[in-house]
Amino acid sequence: MHIPQTGLSKQEILAALQAFKGKDMDWKAGKVFCYTYDPGEDPAEVTREAYLQFLSENGLDPTVFPSLFKLETDVVRMVINLLRGDANAVGNLTSGGTESIMLAVKTARDMARFTKPHIKEPEMIVSKTAHAAFHKAAHYLSVKPVVVDIDPQTFQVRAEDMENAITESTILLVASAPSYSQGVIDPIREIGAVAQKHNLLFHVDACVGGIHLSFMRDLGYDVPDFDFSVPGVTSISTDLHKYGYAAKGCSAIMYRSKEIRRFQIFACSDTTGYTLINPTMLSSKSGGPFAGAWAVLNFLGQEGYKRNIKTVQDATQKIIAGIQAVPELRILGKPAMSLLSFASDSINVYQLADEMAKRGWFIQGQFSTPQTPRNLHLSISFGNAGNADVLLTDLRECVELVKAKPPIDSDAIRQMVGYALQGPDPEAAFGQLAASAGLSGSDLPTEMAFINEVLDILPDEVCNMFLINYFNDLYV
Ligand SMILES: *Cc1c(COP(=O)(O)O)cnc(C)c1O
């Protein structure tokens, strides 16, 4: 493919783009239970127009675009106030949860270099349910992740287990409110006390929950304190582009004070170029995501969010009750808001996800750990909450379909994986396994059960290598 010699018309281009979407999952119909957060037509339109108004403005330089500075500081202050930070609390907007988390880890690392220079190999303590973005941050920033297991019944990390993992080299504790995978809130108050006792920074990952949980509390739901009101919490990440219902590309990273945030900011004047000063990772960045977030917060207002949340929580309760009523399925832990996962002791849940996919539903498969079973995840939000009843009907029917199907032979796969791992050329063997699972070439896979089975059985490092190779082959 080359850049066309002669440009296409606007009509041709827009028609082509629309056609590309033809094979995408139908999120607008509310059949995708992750990735998209649809606030409904009116707020979505306001967000879109606001985004387009700032498409070409550049967040690189607030002196040239004071409008973007205004949008960013307004949004951050609104979120800080929601999370009960005081006037000392500060923050910035980033491109998403991952960037917010990477910045929280970088800030902790660089602050430790300054305040605890004896630490040569910094460590951060994360629970098994922490989002993979922390492992990515650890990998990029050369901080060692120390993973603490969770209570396999509640899916919460225990504060004492975190405390026991602290060493001379610990720079940061991490907990979730809630975890994405099971939607469970860690014991934030207890971990905050541990952080204070050991003079450690403590990041609360409220990427997915910060906004939704805060309004739930206002509505009278039982929500444990997870925000700046908890002593010991030093930073929080909250995504606007999830349950803030903003357009993608917007998250907030917030700190208890400027003394901490200082270590986030990077400046460089040692080149022949312009003086660079970046509070976050990106340098040039569109104003669109900031404007979109500003618009949707102001359009929905607290009342709008609360209305949406009531709808979402009603649907969530219905879905939880419906799943619990299916003898083959069980909910994992106690979901705190509208994210949940379920497992089965009798059927293969990956086959269940495939059956649901044939009916247009997208439900994420999640892997097992030595302590916890493989499971399926649902994020219920305003855009899919209306489908609770149809979802449950299809889920019940699909459980019956899976029961009637030949099961996937896990033992045979386990044996195959074992041989491959012991053989002279594991990479080649896995290449073959991948091909037989439909994971090769440039066609994206459709049936996921067999692939998930293989991936779930593989040891973590091998699985990661396998996935990296797959993507390396898949893309140009
Ligand atoms: C989504 C999510 C992240 C990562 O955020 P991205 O916006 O996808 O980069 C981190 N933590 C939690 C709890 C999340 O739900």
GROMACS .gro file of N, CA, C and O in nm, residues 45-123:
model
  316
   45GLU      N    1  -2.292   1.366   2.184
   45GLU     CA    2  -2.281   1.466   2.077
   45GLU      C    3  -2.209   1.592   2.127
   45GLU      O    4  -2.124   1.647   2.057
   46VAL      N    5  -2.243   1.634   2.246
   46VAL     CA    6  -2.175   1.752   2.303
   46VAL      C    7  -2.025   1.723   2.316
   46VAL      O    8  -1.940   1.808   2.282
   47THR      N    9  -1.992   1.603   2.363
   47THR     CA   10  -1.852   1.565   2.379
   47THR      C   11  -1.781   1.569   2.243
   47THR      O   12  -1.671   1.622   2.230
   48ARG      N   13  -1.847   1.513   2.143
   48ARG     CA   14  -1.789   1.506   2.009
   48ARG      C   15  -1.762   1.646   1.954
   48ARG      O   16  -1.654   1.676   1.903
   49GLU      N   17  -1.860   1.734   1.970
   49GLU     CA   18  -1.842   1.870   1.916
   49GLU      C   19  -1.733   1.945   1.990
   49GLU      O   20  -1.653   2.017   1.930
   50ALA      N   21  -1.730   1.927   2.122
   50ALA     CA   22  -1.627   1.993   2.202
   50ALA      C   23  -1.489   1.942   2.160
   50ALA      O   24  -1.394   2.019   2.142
   51TYR      N   25  -1.481   1.811   2.140
   51TYR     CA   26  -1.354   1.747   2.101
   51TYR      C   27  -1.306   1.805   1.968
   51TYR      O   28  -1.191   1.843   1.953
   52LEU      N   29  -1.398   1.812   1.873
   52LEU     CA   30  -1.360   1.861   1.740
   52LEU      C   31  -1.319   2.008   1.745
   52LEU      O   32  -1.231   2.052   1.669
   53GLN      N   33  -1.381   2.084   1.834
   53GLN     CA   34  -1.346   2.226   1.847
   53GLN      C   35  -1.199   2.243   1.886
   53GLN      O   36  -1.138   2.345   1.855
   54PHE      N   37  -1.145   2.145   1.957
   54PHE     CA   38  -1.007   2.156   2.006
   54PHE      C   39  -0.913   2.054   1.942
   54PHE      O   40  -0.803   2.031   1.991
   55LEU      N   41  -0.958   1.997   1.831
   55LEU     CA   42  -0.881   1.891   1.765
   55LEU      C   43  -0.738   1.933   1.736
   55LEU      O   44  -0.643   1.858   1.757
   56SER      N   45  -0.720   2.054   1.686
   56SER     CA   46  -0.588   2.094   1.635
   56SER      C   47  -0.508   2.180   1.732
   56SER      O   48  -0.392   2.210   1.705
   57GLU      N   49  -0.570   2.221   1.842
   57GLU     CA   50  -0.495   2.297   1.941
   57GLU      C   51  -0.396   2.204   2.010
   57GLU      O   52  -0.423   2.086   2.026
   58ASN      N   53  -0.284   2.259   2.053
   58ASN     CA   54  -0.176   2.175   2.106
   58ASN      C   55  -0.154   2.202   2.254
   58ASN      O   56  -0.123   2.314   2.294
   59GLY      N   57  -0.169   2.095   2.333
   59GLY     CA   58  -0.150   2.106   2.478
   59GLY      C   59  -0.004   2.120   2.519
   59GLY      O   60   0.027   2.121   2.638
   60LEU      N   61   0.085   2.131   2.422
   60LEU     CA   62   0.228   2.140   2.452
   60LEU      C   63   0.263   2.267   2.529
   60LEU      O   64   0.352   2.267   2.613
   61ASP      N   65   0.195   2.376   2.496
   61ASP     CA   66   0.243   2.505   2.548
   61ASP      C   67   0.126   2.589   2.599
   61ASP      O   68   0.053   2.650   2.521
   62PRO      N   69   0.108   2.594   2.731
   62PRO     CA   70  -0.006   2.667   2.788
   62PRO      C   71   0.001   2.818   2.765
   62PRO      O   72  -0.101   2.886   2.775
   63THR      N   73   0.120   2.870   2.729
   63THR     CA   74   0.127   3.014   2.705
   63THR      C   75   0.066   3.050   2.571
   63THR      O   76   0.018   3.161   2.550
   64VAL      N   77   0.071   2.954   2.478
   64VAL     CA   78   0.011   2.979   2.347
   64VAL      C   79  -0.138   2.942   2.348
   64VAL      O   80  -0.219   3.004   2.280
   65PHE      N   81  -0.172   2.839   2.425
   65PHE     CA   82  -0.311   2.794   2.432
   65PHE      C   83  -0.361   2.795   2.577
   65PHE      O   84  -0.381   2.689   2.638
   66PRO      N   85  -0.381   2.917   2.630
   66PRO     CA   86  -0.433   2.923   2.767
   66PRO      C   87  -0.568   2.853   2.781
   66PRO      O   88  -0.605   2.811   2.890
   67SER      N   89  -0.639   2.838   2.670
   67SER     CA   90  -0.768   2.767   2.675
   67SER      C   91  -0.747   2.624   2.725
   67SER      O   92  -0.826   2.574   2.806
   68LEU      N   93  -0.642   2.560   2.678
   68LEU     CA   94  -0.619   2.420   2.719
   68LEU      C   95  -0.577   2.413   2.864
   68LEU      O   96  -0.610   2.318   2.936
   69PHE      N   97  -0.501   2.513   2.907
   69PHE     CA   98  -0.462   2.519   3.048
   69PHE      C   99  -0.588   2.530   3.134
   69PHE      O  100  -0.603   2.461   3.236
   70LYS      N  101  -0.679   2.615   3.090
   70LYS     CA  102  -0.806   2.633   3.162
   70LYS      C  103  -0.886   2.502   3.166
   70LYS      O  104  -0.935   2.461   3.272
   71LEU      N  105  -0.898   2.435   3.051
   71LEU     CA  106  -0.974   2.310   3.047
   71LEU      C  107  -0.912   2.206   3.140
   71LEU      O  108  -0.982   2.137   3.215
   72GLU      N  109  -0.780   2.195   3.134
   72GLU     CA  110  -0.712   2.092   3.215
   72GLU      C  111  -0.728   2.121   3.364
   72GLU      O  112  -0.763   2.032   3.442
   73THR      N  113  -0.703   2.245   3.404
   73THR     CA  114  -0.711   2.275   3.548
   73THR      C  115  -0.855   2.266   3.598
   73THR      O  116  -0.880   2.221   3.709
   74ASP      N  117  -0.951   2.304   3.516
   74ASP     CA  118  -1.093   2.288   3.556
   74ASP      C  119  -1.127   2.142   3.579
   74ASP      O  120  -1.186   2.105   3.681
   75VAL      N  121  -1.092   2.059   3.482
   75VAL     CA  122  -1.129   1.916   3.491
   75VAL      C  123  -1.059   1.853   3.612
   75VAL      O  124  -1.121   1.782   3.692
   76VAL      N  125  -0.930   1.881   3.627
   76VAL     CA  126  -0.856   1.821   3.738
   76VAL      C  127  -0.916   1.866   3.871
   76VAL      O  128  -0.935   1.785   3.963
   77ARG      N  129  -0.948   1.995   3.883
   77ARG     CA  130  -1.004   2.042   4.011
   77ARG      C  131  -1.139   1.978   4.038
   77ARG      O  132  -1.171   1.941   4.151
   78MET      N  133  -1.221   1.961   3.934
   78MET     CA  134  -1.351   1.895   3.954
   78MET      C  135  -1.332   1.752   4.005
   78MET      O  136  -1.403   1.707   4.095
   79VAL      N  137  -1.235   1.681   3.947
   79VAL     CA  138  -1.214   1.542   3.989
   79VAL      C  139  -1.153   1.538   4.129
   79VAL      O  140  -1.193   1.456   4.213
   80ILE      N  141  -1.059   1.627   4.158
   80ILE     CA  142  -1.000   1.631   4.293
   80ILE      C  143  -1.109   1.657   4.397
   80ILE      O  144  -1.114   1.592   4.502
   81ASN      N  145  -1.197   1.751   4.368
   81ASN     CA  146  -1.304   1.780   4.464
   81ASN      C  147  -1.397   1.660   4.483
   81ASN      O  148  -1.440   1.631   4.594
   82LEU      N  149  -1.423   1.591   4.372
   82LEU     CA  150  -1.507   1.471   4.382
   82LEU      C  151  -1.439   1.367   4.471
   82LEU      O  152  -1.505   1.295   4.547
   83LEU      N  153  -1.305   1.359   4.460
   83LEU     CA  154  -1.229   1.261   4.537
   83LEU      C  155  -1.185   1.317   4.672
   83LEU      O  156  -1.096   1.262   4.737
   84ARG      N  157  -1.245   1.425   4.712
   84ARG     CA  158  -1.230   1.484   4.846
   84ARG      C  159  -1.084   1.522   4.879
   84ARG      O  160  -1.039   1.506   4.992
   85GLY      N  161  -1.014   1.570   4.775
   85GLY     CA  162  -0.882   1.626   4.801
   85GLY      C  163  -0.897   1.768   4.854
   85GLY      O  164  -0.998   1.834   4.828
   86ASP      N  165  -0.799   1.816   4.931
   86ASP     CA  166  -0.808   1.954   4.981
   86ASP      C  167  -0.737   2.048   4.883
   86ASP      O  168  -0.698   2.009   4.773
   87ALA      N  169  -0.720   2.173   4.925
   87ALA     CA  170  -0.665   2.274   4.834
   87ALA      C  171  -0.519   2.244   4.798
   87ALA      O  172  -0.468   2.297   4.699
   88ASN      N  173  -0.452   2.159   4.875
   88ASN     CA  174  -0.313   2.123   4.843
   88ASN      C  175  -0.303   2.018   4.734
   88ASN      O  176  -0.196   1.999   4.675
   89ALA      N  177  -0.411   1.947   4.710
   89ALA     CA  178  -0.407   1.840   4.611
   89ALA      C  179  -0.395   1.900   4.471
   89ALA      O  180  -0.454   2.004   4.442
   90VAL      N  181  -0.317   1.833   4.386
   90VAL     CA  182  -0.291   1.882   4.250
   90VAL      C  183  -0.298   1.766   4.151
   90VAL      O  184  -0.302   1.650   4.194
   91GLY      N  185  -0.296   1.796   4.024
   91GLY     CA  186  -0.299   1.687   3.927
   91GLY      C  187  -0.285   1.737   3.784
   91GLY      O  188  -0.277   1.858   3.758
   92ASN      N  189  -0.280   1.640   3.693
   92ASN     CA  190  -0.273   1.671   3.549
   92ASN      C  191  -0.360   1.574   3.472
   92ASN      O  192  -0.391   1.466   3.520
   93LEU      N  193  -0.393   1.614   3.351
   93LEU     CA  194  -0.463   1.522   3.262
   93LEU      C  195  -0.362   1.447   3.177
   93LEU      O  196  -0.260   1.504   3.134
   94THR      N  197  -0.391   1.320   3.154
   94THR     CA  198  -0.304   1.236   3.071
   94THR      C  199  -0.388   1.172   2.961
   94THR      O  200  -0.508   1.195   2.953
   95SER      N  201  -0.322   1.087   2.883
   95SER     CA  202  -0.390   1.023   2.771
   95SER      C  203  -0.474   0.903   2.813
   95SER      O  204  -0.549   0.849   2.734
   96GLY      N  205  -0.457   0.857   2.937
   96GLY     CA  206  -0.534   0.741   2.980
   96GLY      C  207  -0.480   0.684   3.109
   96GLY      O  208  -0.380   0.733   3.165
   97GLY      N  209  -0.545   0.578   3.156
   97GLY     CA  210  -0.505   0.516   3.282
   97GLY      C  211  -0.360   0.471   3.282
   97GLY      O  212  -0.289   0.488   3.382
   98THR      N  213  -0.318   0.414   3.171
   98THR     CA  214  -0.181   0.365   3.165
   98THR      C  215  -0.081   0.478   3.186
   98THR      O  216   0.013   0.465   3.264
   99GLU      N  217  -0.102   0.590   3.119
   99GLU     CA  218  -0.008   0.703   3.137
   99GLU      C  219  -0.015   0.755   3.280
   99GLU      O  220   0.088   0.786   3.341
  100SER      N  221  -0.135   0.764   3.337
  100SER     CA  222  -0.148   0.811   3.475
  100SER      C  223  -0.068   0.720   3.569
  100SER      O  224   0.002   0.766   3.659
  101ILE      N  225  -0.082   0.590   3.548
  101ILE     CA  226  -0.014   0.494   3.634
  101ILE      C  227   0.137   0.500   3.614
  101ILE      O  228   0.215   0.498   3.710
  102MET      N  229   0.179   0.510   3.489
  102MET     CA  230   0.324   0.519   3.464
  102MET      C  231   0.381   0.643   3.531
  102MET      O  232   0.492   0.640   3.585
  103LEU      N  233   0.306   0.751   3.529
  103LEU     CA  234   0.354   0.874   3.593
  103LEU      C  235   0.358   0.859   3.745
  103LEU      O  236   0.452   0.908   3.810
  104ALA      N  237   0.259   0.792   3.802
  104ALA     CA  238   0.260   0.773   3.948
  104ALA      C  239   0.384   0.693   3.989
  104ALA      O  240   0.449   0.723   4.090
  105VAL      N  241   0.418   0.593   3.909
  105VAL     CA  242   0.535   0.509   3.940
  105VAL      C  243   0.664   0.587   3.917
  105VAL      O  244   0.757   0.584   3.998
  106LYS      N  245   0.670   0.661   3.808
  106LYS     CA  246   0.789   0.745   3.781
  106LYS      C  247   0.810   0.848   3.892
  106LYS      O  248   0.921   0.872   3.940
  107THR      N  249   0.700   0.909   3.936
  107THR     CA  250   0.708   1.010   4.042
  107THR      C  251   0.761   0.947   4.170
  107THR      O  252   0.850   1.004   4.236
  108ALA      N  253   0.711   0.829   4.203
  108ALA     CA  254   0.758   0.760   4.324
  108ALA      C  255   0.906   0.724   4.310
  108ALA      O  256   0.985   0.741   4.404
  109ARG      N  257   0.944   0.677   4.192
  109ARG     CA  258   1.084   0.638   4.171
  109ARG      C  259   1.175   0.760   4.186
  109ARG      O  260   1.277   0.755   4.256
  110ASP      N  261   1.137   0.870   4.121
  110ASP     CA  262   1.226   0.987   4.122
  110ASP      C  263   1.226   1.057   4.257
  110ASP      O  264   1.327   1.113   4.299
  111MET      N  265   1.113   1.049   4.328
  111MET     CA  266   1.111   1.107   4.462
  111MET      C  267   1.201   1.024   4.554
  111MET      O  268   1.275   1.080   4.637
  112ALA      N  269   1.196   0.891   4.538
  112ALA     CA  270   1.282   0.805   4.621
  112ALA      C  271   1.430   0.830   4.590
  112ALA      O  272   1.514   0.829   4.681
  113ARG      N  273   1.462   0.856   4.464
  113ARG     CA  274   1.603   0.886   4.431
  113ARG      C  275   1.651   1.007   4.510
  113ARG      O  276   1.767   1.017   4.547
  114PHE      N  277   1.558   1.099   4.535
  114PHE     CA  278   1.591   1.224   4.604
  114PHE      C  279   1.587   1.207   4.756
  114PHE      O  280   1.677   1.253   4.826
  115THR      N  281   1.481   1.140   4.805
  115THR     CA  282   1.463   1.135   4.951
  115THR      C  283   1.522   1.009   5.014
  115THR      O  284   1.547   1.007   5.134
  116LYS      N  285   1.540   0.904   4.933
  116LYS     CA  286   1.593   0.778   4.987
  116LYS      C  287   1.704   0.727   4.895
  116LYS      O  288   1.692   0.620   4.834
  117PRO      N  289   1.813   0.804   4.885
  117PRO     CA  290   1.916   0.772   4.784
  117PRO      C  291   1.986   0.638   4.808
  117PRO      O  292   2.050   0.586   4.715
  118HIS      N  293   1.967   0.581   4.927
  118HIS     CA  294   2.030   0.449   4.950
  118HIS      C  295   1.963   0.339   4.867
  118HIS      O  296   2.020   0.233   4.847
  119ILE      N  297   1.842   0.364   4.818
  119ILE     CA  298   1.772   0.260   4.741
  119ILE      C  299   1.829   0.254   4.600
  119ILE      O  300   1.821   0.350   4.524
  120LYS      N  301   1.887   0.139   4.567
  120LYS     CA  302   1.947   0.122   4.434
  120LYS      C  303   1.853   0.048   4.340
  120LYS      O  304   1.854   0.071   4.219
  121GLU      N  305   1.775  -0.046   4.394
  121GLU     CA  306   1.684  -0.122   4.309
  121GLU      C  307   1.542  -0.111   4.366
  121GLU      O  308   1.498  -0.196   4.442
  122PRO      N  309   1.472  -0.004   4.327
  122PRO     CA  310   1.343   0.025   4.388
  122PRO      C  311   1.238  -0.084   4.361
  122PRO      O  312   1.237  -0.144   4.254
  123GLU      N  313   1.153  -0.104   4.460
  123GLU     CA  314   1.046  -0.204   4.449
  123GLU      C  315   0.912  -0.137   4.477
  123GLU      O  316   0.903  -0.046   4.559
   0.00000   0.00000   0.00000
